[in-house]
Amino acid sequence: MNNITSAPAPVLELRGISKAFPGVQALSGVALNLYPGEVHTLMGQNGAGKSTLIKVLTGVYTPDQGQILLEGRAIHPSSTLDAQNLGISTVYQEVNLCPNLSVAENIFIGRYPRKRGGIDWSAMQRQAVELLERMQIRIDVSLPLAHYPLAIQQMVAISRALLVSAKVLILDEPTSSLDEKEVDLLFSVLRGLREQGMAILFVTHFLDQTYAISDRITVMRNGEREGEYACGELSRFDLVNKMVGAPASSAADAGGSATVTATAAAPSKFQTFLRAVGLGRKGALSPMDIELRQGELLGLAGLLGSGRTEAARLLFGADKADGGSIVIDGKERSFTSPRDAIAAGIGFCSEDRKHEGAVLELSVRENLILALQARTGILRAIPLKRQQQLAEEYVKALGIKTASIETPIGTLSGGNQQKVLLARWLATDPKMLILDEPTRGIDVRAKQEIMDYVTALCRKGMAILFISSELPEVLRVSDRIVIMRDRKAGGEYPRGALDESSVLQVIAAGDAHE
Ligand SMILES: Nc1ncnc2c1ncn2[C@@H]1O[C@H](COP(=O)(O)OP(=O)(O)OP(=O)(O)O)[C@@H](O)[C@H]1O
Ligand SMILES: [Mg+2]
């Protein structure tokens, strides 16, 4: 930085932005300044208005009030394409590209370079390689996009943004499905773009990431801008307090180091609910043994792709095991579909909100009773009164922010949709519950409250299998931990036997117990 120049002008300025939906004031009078060459992180609890603000900026919603200035001039983006043409590009968590087209084609969709009336394929390939090079990524751009991991797909989405010479790049929770290495890759790309003068607006719920990448932080609360801070001047503790608007307990300052409280009772006290021996599936999971006990929370740790979800799907009958046996309550069972597993008292809250989860047109109540209805059978409708009662109960217990239980779930914020999906499985009152990244997209404070709630259910006798990429959380809540690596189970450890670095060591180096 050079201190002779006067303070730079913001490239993007939001003034007094308001936006209401029926029953909700999503934004009221929000201001935001984005400068060239900065990473600016937007933080706030679920439903605070972050995504709505971004949708206003990118032409998805028209604000009721307020102004957007780009390089000092008022703009009125009318669609994402319009915003893109103005120089504002957005990358969402779910990459909206075409998996079957090549990387190069995905970058150039709708803007193919032309030559004599046709598409200039070789120019396209060359330029695609150049764009990715700007981010230090060297891959074969003629392969289908689906060939590459999600992180690379996001880079492709970003290079599309570079193609239209974006001045502003917006990322709404882009890291929630990336593993640690992939996040590092994304961040090094963002740092490079920052150096080139791009203004980057970033939304995340991960405190570690916020502190790793941000220059400044804007905190939103209940649709208002709470404040804007230089990253170095705001402690984690203060940040969480500002998000929730009340002094948080120090425990809510999550995301920091894990505290392992060794208060669990001796494992022998727990009764076995399910025991799987040699459970496996060719190409997905090497045969493994696993035991779930009533009143015990078993954590499955490991990197993305290490076989955690595969194990869960076999236990739930979502995929068919090609070896091994499952014994429940002393009886051997074979699940040919999730229906069998549900009938046996097993629930499975999946990480895949978009594909397996929320039915966007249905109300919060209807989404919430879906799994319970599946168990009782379509022919035995749950009385409306009971449905309402359940919905009200869980909205309260999990702090779901919704105008009413009859609101379509599609209008809830991402984190609040996730809470409804969790409630859907809690409402079945399962004997065993599989939670696969249940708190993805949920804000730091709510995350802790939800895990406390789940732990309490466990203490009342539920057997829980908890899968999470967030090690501090796994260490904090699990009575036992199984570490997965390369699609097989590594060691099994009792509570308190591991800390974060020893888990990472086992993941990286393998384990003497194997
Ligand atoms: N299309 C819509 N119709 C009705 N209400 C909406 C709509 N979009 C958002 N809302 C409401 O506006 C509020 C802000 O939602 P928004 O999605 O901006 O939150 P967020 O800060 O992104 O939360 P999260 O961290 O959970 O993603 C919420 O109460 C939400 O229910
Ligand atoms: Mg959001």
mmCIF file of N, CA and C in Angstrom, residues 352-432:
data_model
loop_
_atom_site.group_PDB
_atom_site.id
_atom_site.type_symbol
_atom_site.label_atom_id
_atom_site.label_comp_id
_atom_site.label_asym_id
_atom_site.label_seq_id
_atom_site.Cartn_x
_atom_site.Cartn_y
_atom_site.Cartn_z
ATOM 1 N N ASP A 352 -27.371 -33.388 1.841
ATOM 2 C CA ASP A 352 -27.713 -32.903 0.524
ATOM 3 C C ASP A 352 -29.085 -32.227 0.509
ATOM 4 N N ARG A 353 -29.093 -30.977 0.965
ATOM 5 C CA ARG A 353 -30.335 -30.243 1.122
ATOM 6 C C ARG A 353 -31.058 -30.103 -0.212
ATOM 7 N N LYS A 354 -30.289 -29.912 -1.272
ATOM 8 C CA LYS A 354 -30.916 -29.597 -2.548
ATOM 9 C C LYS A 354 -31.558 -30.829 -3.189
ATOM 10 N N HIS A 355 -30.862 -31.972 -3.138
ATOM 11 C CA HIS A 355 -31.373 -33.111 -3.877
ATOM 12 C C HIS A 355 -32.250 -34.053 -3.067
ATOM 13 N N GLU A 356 -31.964 -34.197 -1.802
ATOM 14 C CA GLU A 356 -32.736 -35.177 -1.040
ATOM 15 C C GLU A 356 -33.613 -34.518 -0.001
ATOM 16 N N GLY A 357 -33.454 -33.206 0.121
ATOM 17 C CA GLY A 357 -34.020 -32.586 1.298
ATOM 18 C C GLY A 357 -35.333 -31.866 1.120
ATOM 19 N N ALA A 358 -35.246 -30.566 1.018
ATOM 20 C CA ALA A 358 -36.416 -29.718 1.121
ATOM 21 C C ALA A 358 -37.275 -29.782 -0.136
ATOM 22 N N VAL A 359 -38.590 -29.881 0.060
ATOM 23 C CA VAL A 359 -39.518 -29.723 -1.059
ATOM 24 C C VAL A 359 -39.968 -28.271 -1.010
ATOM 25 N N LEU A 360 -39.392 -27.469 -1.899
ATOM 26 C CA LEU A 360 -39.474 -26.016 -1.745
ATOM 27 C C LEU A 360 -40.894 -25.442 -1.750
ATOM 28 N N GLU A 361 -41.804 -26.091 -2.488
ATOM 29 C CA GLU A 361 -43.155 -25.521 -2.586
ATOM 30 C C GLU A 361 -43.990 -25.847 -1.354
ATOM 31 N N LEU A 362 -43.583 -26.891 -0.616
ATOM 32 C CA LEU A 362 -44.380 -27.273 0.549
ATOM 33 C C LEU A 362 -44.038 -26.395 1.755
ATOM 34 N N SER A 363 -44.975 -26.318 2.676
ATOM 35 C CA SER A 363 -44.788 -25.455 3.842
ATOM 36 C C SER A 363 -43.791 -26.070 4.825
ATOM 37 N N VAL A 364 -43.403 -25.263 5.788
ATOM 38 C CA VAL A 364 -42.533 -25.731 6.865
ATOM 39 C C VAL A 364 -43.177 -26.950 7.538
ATOM 40 N N ARG A 365 -44.480 -26.851 7.838
ATOM 41 C CA ARG A 365 -45.174 -27.968 8.497
ATOM 42 C C ARG A 365 -45.139 -29.224 7.618
ATOM 43 N N GLU A 366 -45.467 -29.078 6.346
ATOM 44 C CA GLU A 366 -45.510 -30.245 5.468
ATOM 45 C C GLU A 366 -44.131 -30.889 5.306
ATOM 46 N N ASN A 367 -43.106 -30.059 5.189
ATOM 47 C CA ASN A 367 -41.754 -30.604 5.092
ATOM 48 C C ASN A 367 -41.365 -31.330 6.360
ATOM 49 N N LEU A 368 -41.799 -30.753 7.466
ATOM 50 C CA LEU A 368 -41.382 -31.293 8.746
ATOM 51 C C LEU A 368 -41.993 -32.669 9.040
ATOM 52 N N ILE A 369 -43.229 -32.911 8.575
ATOM 53 C CA ILE A 369 -43.861 -34.193 8.922
ATOM 54 C C ILE A 369 -43.629 -35.284 7.860
ATOM 55 N N LEU A 370 -42.890 -34.956 6.798
ATOM 56 C CA LEU A 370 -42.708 -35.911 5.696
ATOM 57 C C LEU A 370 -42.184 -37.287 6.138
ATOM 58 N N ALA A 371 -41.116 -37.298 6.930
ATOM 59 C CA ALA A 371 -40.515 -38.577 7.297
ATOM 60 C C ALA A 371 -41.425 -39.368 8.234
ATOM 61 N N LEU A 372 -42.074 -38.638 9.134
ATOM 62 C CA LEU A 372 -42.984 -39.282 10.073
ATOM 63 C C LEU A 372 -44.152 -39.905 9.298
ATOM 64 N N GLN A 373 -44.664 -39.156 8.309
ATOM 65 C CA GLN A 373 -45.766 -39.659 7.491
ATOM 66 C C GLN A 373 -45.325 -40.907 6.723
ATOM 67 N N ALA A 374 -44.091 -40.888 6.239
ATOM 68 C CA ALA A 374 -43.594 -42.052 5.500
ATOM 69 C C ALA A 374 -43.568 -43.272 6.405
ATOM 70 N N ARG A 375 -43.279 -43.052 7.670
ATOM 71 C CA ARG A 375 -43.205 -44.191 8.569
ATOM 72 C C ARG A 375 -44.589 -44.714 8.941
ATOM 73 N N THR A 376 -45.532 -43.798 9.192
ATOM 74 C CA THR A 376 -46.867 -44.269 9.569
ATOM 75 C C THR A 376 -47.600 -44.842 8.353
ATOM 76 N N GLY A 377 -47.138 -44.491 7.147
ATOM 77 C CA GLY A 377 -47.803 -45.000 5.947
ATOM 78 C C GLY A 377 -48.720 -43.945 5.359
ATOM 79 N N ILE A 378 -48.759 -43.901 4.039
ATOM 80 C CA ILE A 378 -49.527 -42.858 3.352
ATOM 81 C C ILE A 378 -50.998 -42.941 3.725
ATOM 82 N N LEU A 379 -51.486 -44.144 4.020
ATOM 83 C CA LEU A 379 -52.913 -44.329 4.226
ATOM 84 C C LEU A 379 -53.378 -43.855 5.604
ATOM 85 N N ARG A 380 -52.406 -43.689 6.495
ATOM 86 C CA ARG A 380 -52.807 -43.245 7.829
ATOM 87 C C ARG A 380 -52.317 -41.828 8.058
ATOM 88 N N ALA A 381 -53.100 -40.895 7.523
ATOM 89 C CA ALA A 381 -52.697 -39.491 7.596
ATOM 90 C C ALA A 381 -52.575 -39.049 9.048
ATOM 91 N N ILE A 382 -51.532 -38.254 9.322
ATOM 92 C CA ILE A 382 -51.367 -37.703 10.665
ATOM 93 C C ILE A 382 -52.361 -36.546 10.807
ATOM 94 N N PRO A 383 -53.179 -36.549 11.860
ATOM 95 C CA PRO A 383 -54.185 -35.485 12.009
ATOM 96 C C PRO A 383 -53.535 -34.104 11.951
ATOM 97 N N LEU A 384 -54.225 -33.155 11.304
ATOM 98 C CA LEU A 384 -53.683 -31.813 11.112
ATOM 99 C C LEU A 384 -53.268 -31.180 12.442
ATOM 100 N N LYS A 385 -54.096 -31.364 13.444
ATOM 101 C CA LYS A 385 -53.798 -30.817 14.774
ATOM 102 C C LYS A 385 -52.436 -31.268 15.275
ATOM 103 N N ARG A 386 -52.184 -32.572 15.104
ATOM 104 C CA ARG A 386 -50.922 -33.158 15.550
ATOM 105 C C ARG A 386 -49.749 -32.584 14.739
ATOM 106 N N GLN A 387 -49.977 -32.430 13.431
ATOM 107 C CA GLN A 387 -48.949 -31.855 12.560
ATOM 108 C C GLN A 387 -48.580 -30.451 13.025
ATOM 109 N N GLN A 388 -49.630 -29.667 13.303
ATOM 110 C CA GLN A 388 -49.385 -28.276 13.721
ATOM 111 C C GLN A 388 -48.621 -28.232 15.029
ATOM 112 N N GLN A 389 -49.028 -29.114 15.912
ATOM 113 C CA GLN A 389 -48.398 -29.178 17.227
ATOM 114 C C GLN A 389 -46.904 -29.508 17.099
ATOM 115 N N LEU A 390 -46.625 -30.519 16.284
ATOM 116 C CA LEU A 390 -45.227 -30.914 16.073
ATOM 117 C C LEU A 390 -44.419 -29.765 15.464
ATOM 118 N N ALA A 391 -45.006 -29.140 14.442
ATOM 119 C CA ALA A 391 -44.303 -28.069 13.739
ATOM 120 C C ALA A 391 -43.997 -26.912 14.701
ATOM 121 N N GLU A 392 -45.001 -26.510 15.466
ATOM 122 C CA GLU A 392 -44.801 -25.403 16.413
ATOM 123 C C GLU A 392 -43.697 -25.758 17.423
ATOM 124 N N GLU A 393 -43.752 -27.015 17.867
ATOM 125 C CA GLU A 393 -42.804 -27.470 18.865
ATOM 126 C C GLU A 393 -41.360 -27.369 18.351
ATOM 127 N N TYR A 394 -41.133 -27.854 17.137
ATOM 128 C CA TYR A 394 -39.765 -27.858 16.616
ATOM 129 C C TYR A 394 -39.299 -26.478 16.162
ATOM 130 N N VAL A 395 -40.219 -25.671 15.659
ATOM 131 C CA VAL A 395 -39.851 -24.296 15.286
ATOM 132 C C VAL A 395 -39.301 -23.602 16.530
ATOM 133 N N LYS A 396 -39.938 -23.862 17.653
ATOM 134 C CA LYS A 396 -39.501 -23.255 18.900
ATOM 135 C C LYS A 396 -38.188 -23.883 19.387
ATOM 136 N N ALA A 397 -38.151 -25.204 19.402
ATOM 137 C CA ALA A 397 -36.981 -25.895 19.963
ATOM 138 C C ALA A 397 -35.701 -25.588 19.196
ATOM 139 N N LEU A 398 -35.792 -25.490 17.881
ATOM 140 C CA LEU A 398 -34.585 -25.281 17.088
ATOM 141 C C LEU A 398 -34.412 -23.816 16.677
ATOM 142 N N GLY A 399 -35.323 -22.954 17.130
ATOM 143 C CA GLY A 399 -35.205 -21.532 16.796
ATOM 144 C C GLY A 399 -35.286 -21.284 15.295
ATOM 145 N N ILE A 400 -36.246 -21.923 14.646
ATOM 146 C CA ILE A 400 -36.391 -21.751 13.190
ATOM 147 C C ILE A 400 -37.064 -20.411 12.911
ATOM 148 N N LYS A 401 -36.394 -19.609 12.090
ATOM 149 C CA LYS A 401 -36.932 -18.284 11.786
ATOM 150 C C LYS A 401 -37.838 -18.368 10.569
ATOM 151 N N THR A 402 -39.150 -18.301 10.818
ATOM 152 C CA THR A 402 -40.117 -18.369 9.728
ATOM 153 C C THR A 402 -41.324 -17.530 10.110
ATOM 154 N N ALA A 403 -41.988 -16.951 9.087
ATOM 155 C CA ALA A 403 -43.160 -16.117 9.371
ATOM 156 C C ALA A 403 -44.233 -16.961 10.056
ATOM 157 N N SER A 404 -44.451 -18.186 9.563
ATOM 158 C CA SER A 404 -45.391 -19.094 10.232
ATOM 159 C C SER A 404 -45.071 -20.519 9.812
ATOM 160 N N ILE A 405 -45.754 -21.493 10.405
ATOM 161 C CA ILE A 405 -45.485 -22.884 10.029
ATOM 162 C C ILE A 405 -46.084 -23.201 8.657
ATOM 163 N N GLU A 406 -46.922 -22.309 8.128
ATOM 164 C CA GLU A 406 -47.513 -22.550 6.813
ATOM 165 C C GLU A 406 -46.724 -21.888 5.684
ATOM 166 N N THR A 407 -45.633 -21.208 6.020
ATOM 167 C CA THR A 407 -44.800 -20.555 5.007
ATOM 168 C C THR A 407 -44.091 -21.606 4.147
ATOM 169 N N PRO A 408 -44.037 -21.403 2.813
ATOM 170 C CA PRO A 408 -43.270 -22.347 1.983
ATOM 171 C C PRO A 408 -41.804 -22.353 2.409
ATOM 172 N N ILE A 409 -41.221 -23.534 2.519
ATOM 173 C CA ILE A 409 -39.858 -23.634 3.040
ATOM 174 C C ILE A 409 -38.866 -22.924 2.117
ATOM 175 N N GLY A 410 -39.206 -22.846 0.836
ATOM 176 C CA GLY A 410 -38.322 -22.199 -0.133
ATOM 177 C C GLY A 410 -38.050 -20.731 0.168
ATOM 178 N N THR A 411 -38.901 -20.106 0.970
ATOM 179 C CA THR A 411 -38.686 -18.690 1.271
ATOM 180 C C THR A 411 -37.867 -18.499 2.552
ATOM 181 N N LEU A 412 -37.514 -19.599 3.203
ATOM 182 C CA LEU A 412 -36.677 -19.468 4.405
ATOM 183 C C LEU A 412 -35.212 -19.306 4.003
ATOM 184 N N SER A 413 -34.424 -18.733 4.877
ATOM 185 C CA SER A 413 -32.986 -18.625 4.598
ATOM 186 C C SER A 413 -32.378 -20.023 4.616
ATOM 187 N N GLY A 414 -31.204 -20.169 3.986
ATOM 188 C CA GLY A 414 -30.571 -21.477 3.844
ATOM 189 C C GLY A 414 -30.429 -22.220 5.161
ATOM 190 N N GLY A 415 -29.929 -21.530 6.177
ATOM 191 C CA GLY A 415 -29.697 -22.165 7.463
ATOM 192 C C GLY A 415 -30.997 -22.617 8.118
ATOM 193 N N ASN A 416 -32.042 -21.834 7.924
ATOM 194 C CA ASN A 416 -33.327 -22.198 8.522
ATOM 195 C C ASN A 416 -33.974 -23.381 7.808
ATOM 196 N N GLN A 417 -33.749 -23.514 6.508
ATOM 197 C CA GLN A 417 -34.212 -24.706 5.793
ATOM 198 C C GLN A 417 -33.531 -25.948 6.367
ATOM 199 N N GLN A 418 -32.243 -25.824 6.625
ATOM 200 C CA GLN A 418 -31.495 -26.954 7.156
ATOM 201 C C GLN A 418 -32.055 -27.388 8.516
ATOM 202 N N LYS A 419 -32.457 -26.390 9.322
ATOM 203 C CA LYS A 419 -33.024 -26.729 10.633
ATOM 204 C C LYS A 419 -34.332 -27.507 10.475
ATOM 205 N N VAL A 420 -35.140 -27.159 9.485
ATOM 206 C CA VAL A 420 -36.403 -27.873 9.278
ATOM 207 C C VAL A 420 -36.120 -29.331 8.911
ATOM 208 N N LEU A 421 -35.091 -29.544 8.092
ATOM 209 C CA LEU A 421 -34.766 -30.921 7.681
ATOM 210 C C LEU A 421 -34.310 -31.762 8.863
ATOM 211 N N LEU A 422 -33.581 -31.142 9.762
ATOM 212 C CA LEU A 422 -33.168 -31.848 10.962
ATOM 213 C C LEU A 422 -34.402 -32.192 11.803
ATOM 214 N N ALA A 423 -35.290 -31.212 11.931
ATOM 215 C CA ALA A 423 -36.522 -31.424 12.705
ATOM 216 C C ALA A 423 -37.345 -32.552 12.104
ATOM 217 N N ARG A 424 -37.320 -32.670 10.787
ATOM 218 C CA ARG A 424 -38.078 -33.724 10.108
ATOM 219 C C ARG A 424 -37.706 -35.100 10.667
ATOM 220 N N TRP A 425 -36.420 -35.316 10.913
ATOM 221 C CA TRP A 425 -35.992 -36.626 11.414
ATOM 222 C C TRP A 425 -36.160 -36.739 12.917
ATOM 223 N N LEU A 426 -35.990 -35.631 13.612
ATOM 224 C CA LEU A 426 -36.222 -35.676 15.066
ATOM 225 C C LEU A 426 -37.674 -36.025 15.341
ATOM 226 N N ALA A 427 -38.584 -35.533 14.488
ATOM 227 C CA ALA A 427 -40.011 -35.753 14.702
ATOM 228 C C ALA A 427 -40.394 -37.226 14.580
ATOM 229 N N THR A 428 -39.563 -38.036 13.933
ATOM 230 C CA THR A 428 -39.886 -39.467 13.847
ATOM 231 C C THR A 428 -39.501 -40.196 15.130
ATOM 232 N N ASP A 429 -38.857 -39.480 16.037
ATOM 233 C CA ASP A 429 -38.431 -40.055 17.305
ATOM 234 C C ASP A 429 -37.691 -41.379 17.089
ATOM 235 N N PRO A 430 -36.608 -41.348 16.296
ATOM 236 C CA PRO A 430 -35.935 -42.587 15.920
ATOM 237 C C PRO A 430 -35.174 -43.196 17.085
ATOM 238 N N LYS A 431 -34.876 -44.493 16.963
ATOM 239 C CA LYS A 431 -34.036 -45.142 17.976
ATOM 240 C C LYS A 431 -32.583 -44.856 17.660
ATOM 241 N N MET A 432 -32.325 -44.689 16.359
ATOM 242 C CA MET A 432 -30.964 -44.368 15.938
ATOM 243 C C MET A 432 -31.045 -43.283 14.865
#
